[in-house]
């Protein structure tokens, strides 16, 4: 089992990261803000444009430590990683499966079954825990629609139908998402999902969570030897990590959405953490990102029992386990890909 080590998040926009011996230095105007032993790290994520030294980039590549660059708003720019350890046979199997539409449909069907199952579970969990504080009838109706959508999903025989069923179920889920926000409703109002750009505080949090989750899944996919650019539901597109986007579908609601709701409902973040640009885009400020990332890392360290393996693992290991299971299916060790069905 691959273990998760620490990830270094550099959120100071004008910080520069460099290598000194076996240590990562975080520098600002020639002042050392932080010194971290390289061997303690699995990944480095930096926000801003100041950059990293070539020596550090080379050291990260040699040690297979991912070094990811994001804009200050949380948009992924690029990633540096070492030599892939995956077998060429595994990647050939992945490419054949992606070109085989019936097989792509089967894999996508399992992934989306996981997504819809987990979305319904989030709604039913809210009914169980907060029935007197929410519009229970609306939540029950949405959960029932998603349950019916799972049946349509299993009967679908092409990718377009799968996408249509998933899109309708997602619309039902987000139509009641505002009901799950229990605190500070004046600041955190959710009317609809907006992406590029996010147009309110809740969407800003969701987009940031999905970005971080995609990065985690992409790194996990690479670690098992798969190509993150070649997906099954999301088809080839230059610059898109299609397989990573496929695999985050089953984790969006159960990890990212629940995390955002917890952040809001526990009042760990407030309106002072956001900035609205002239075009209406809402972004997290530096302090908001720091709070988000601190709690995000703690959540990833929480332990769960994986529903397929029936083993206790950290939340942060789930992308690695799902990537491993997909690789085993593509190698022929499993009859089908087992999605993450939370319970």
CSV table of N, CA, C and O in Angstrom, one decimal, residues 20 60 66 69 88 107-109 116 119 137 142 161 166 172 178 182 195 203 225 238 267 326 329 342:
chain,number,residue,atom,x,y,z
A,20,UNK,N,18.5,23.5,-1.0
A,20,UNK,CA,19.7,23.7,-0.2
A,20,UNK,C,20.1,22.4,0.4
A,20,UNK,O,19.4,21.9,1.4
A,60,UNK,N,13.2,17.1,-7.3
A,60,UNK,CA,11.9,16.5,-7.2
A,60,UNK,C,11.7,15.4,-8.2
A,60,UNK,O,11.1,14.3,-7.9
A,66,UNK,N,6.1,15.1,-6.7
A,66,UNK,CA,5.4,15.9,-7.6
A,66,UNK,C,5.5,17.4,-7.2
A,66,UNK,O,5.4,17.7,-6.0
A,69,UNK,N,2.2,23.6,-9.9
A,69,UNK,CA,2.1,25.1,-9.9
A,69,UNK,C,0.7,25.5,-10.2
A,69,UNK,O,0.0,25.0,-11.1
A,88,UNK,N,4.6,-0.3,-19.7
A,88,UNK,CA,4.1,0.1,-21.0
A,88,UNK,C,2.9,-0.8,-21.4
A,88,UNK,O,1.9,-0.4,-22.1
A,107,UNK,N,-16.8,1.0,-18.0
A,107,UNK,CA,-16.0,1.7,-17.0
A,107,UNK,C,-16.7,3.0,-16.5
A,107,UNK,O,-16.8,3.3,-15.3
A,108,UNK,N,-17.2,3.8,-17.5
A,108,UNK,CA,-17.8,5.0,-17.2
A,108,UNK,C,-19.1,4.8,-16.4
A,108,UNK,O,-19.5,5.6,-15.4
A,109,UNK,N,-19.8,3.7,-16.7
A,109,UNK,CA,-21.1,3.4,-16.0
A,109,UNK,C,-20.8,3.1,-14.5
A,109,UNK,O,-21.5,3.6,-13.6
A,116,UNK,N,-23.4,8.9,-8.4
A,116,UNK,CA,-24.8,9.0,-8.0
A,116,UNK,C,-25.1,8.4,-6.7
A,116,UNK,O,-25.8,9.0,-5.9
A,119,UNK,N,-23.7,10.9,-4.1
A,119,UNK,CA,-24.5,12.1,-4.1
A,119,UNK,C,-25.8,11.8,-3.3
A,119,UNK,O,-26.2,12.6,-2.4
A,137,UNK,N,-38.8,17.4,2.5
A,137,UNK,CA,-39.5,16.9,1.3
A,137,UNK,C,-38.7,17.2,0.1
A,137,UNK,O,-38.6,16.3,-0.8
A,142,UNK,N,-35.3,14.9,-4.3
A,142,UNK,CA,-34.1,14.9,-5.1
A,142,UNK,C,-33.3,13.5,-4.9
A,142,UNK,O,-32.8,13.0,-5.9
A,161,UNK,N,-25.7,8.9,-23.6
A,161,UNK,CA,-26.8,8.7,-22.7
A,161,UNK,C,-26.3,8.7,-21.2
A,161,UNK,O,-27.0,9.3,-20.4
A,166,UNK,N,-26.3,11.5,-16.0
A,166,UNK,CA,-25.5,12.1,-15.0
A,166,UNK,C,-25.8,13.6,-14.9
A,166,UNK,O,-25.9,14.1,-13.7
A,172,UNK,N,-30.3,17.8,-10.2
A,172,UNK,CA,-31.2,17.5,-9.0
A,172,UNK,C,-30.5,17.7,-7.7
A,172,UNK,O,-31.0,18.3,-6.7
A,178,UNK,N,-28.3,24.1,-1.4
A,178,UNK,CA,-28.4,25.2,-0.5
A,178,UNK,C,-29.0,24.8,0.8
A,178,UNK,O,-28.7,25.4,1.9
A,182,UNK,N,-26.1,25.2,6.7
A,182,UNK,CA,-26.9,25.4,7.9
A,182,UNK,C,-26.5,26.6,8.7
A,182,UNK,O,-27.2,27.1,9.6
A,195,UNK,N,-18.8,27.8,-12.7
A,195,UNK,CA,-17.4,27.3,-12.7
A,195,UNK,C,-16.4,28.3,-13.2
A,195,UNK,O,-15.4,28.6,-12.5
A,203,UNK,N,-19.5,28.6,-4.6
A,203,UNK,CA,-18.9,28.1,-5.8
A,203,UNK,C,-17.3,28.2,-5.8
A,203,UNK,O,-16.6,27.4,-6.3
A,225,UNK,N,1.1,4.1,-12.8
A,225,UNK,CA,1.6,3.9,-14.2
A,225,UNK,C,0.6,4.2,-15.3
A,225,UNK,O,0.8,3.9,-16.4
A,238,UNK,N,-6.7,18.2,-25.7
A,238,UNK,CA,-5.3,18.8,-25.4
A,238,UNK,C,-5.3,19.5,-24.1
A,238,UNK,O,-6.2,20.4,-23.9
A,267,UNK,N,-18.2,27.1,10.7
A,267,UNK,CA,-17.8,28.5,10.7
A,267,UNK,C,-16.2,28.6,10.8
A,267,UNK,O,-15.7,29.5,11.4
A,326,UNK,N,-8.3,0.4,-10.6
A,326,UNK,CA,-8.5,0.6,-12.1
A,326,UNK,C,-7.4,-0.1,-12.8
A,326,UNK,O,-7.6,-0.8,-13.9
A,329,UNK,N,-7.9,-3.8,-12.9
A,329,UNK,CA,-9.0,-4.2,-13.8
A,329,UNK,C,-8.4,-4.2,-15.3
A,329,UNK,O,-8.6,-5.1,-16.0
A,342,UNK,N,-19.5,4.9,-1.0
A,342,UNK,CA,-19.4,5.2,0.4
A,342,UNK,C,-20.7,4.8,1.1
A,342,UNK,O,-21.8,4.8,0.6
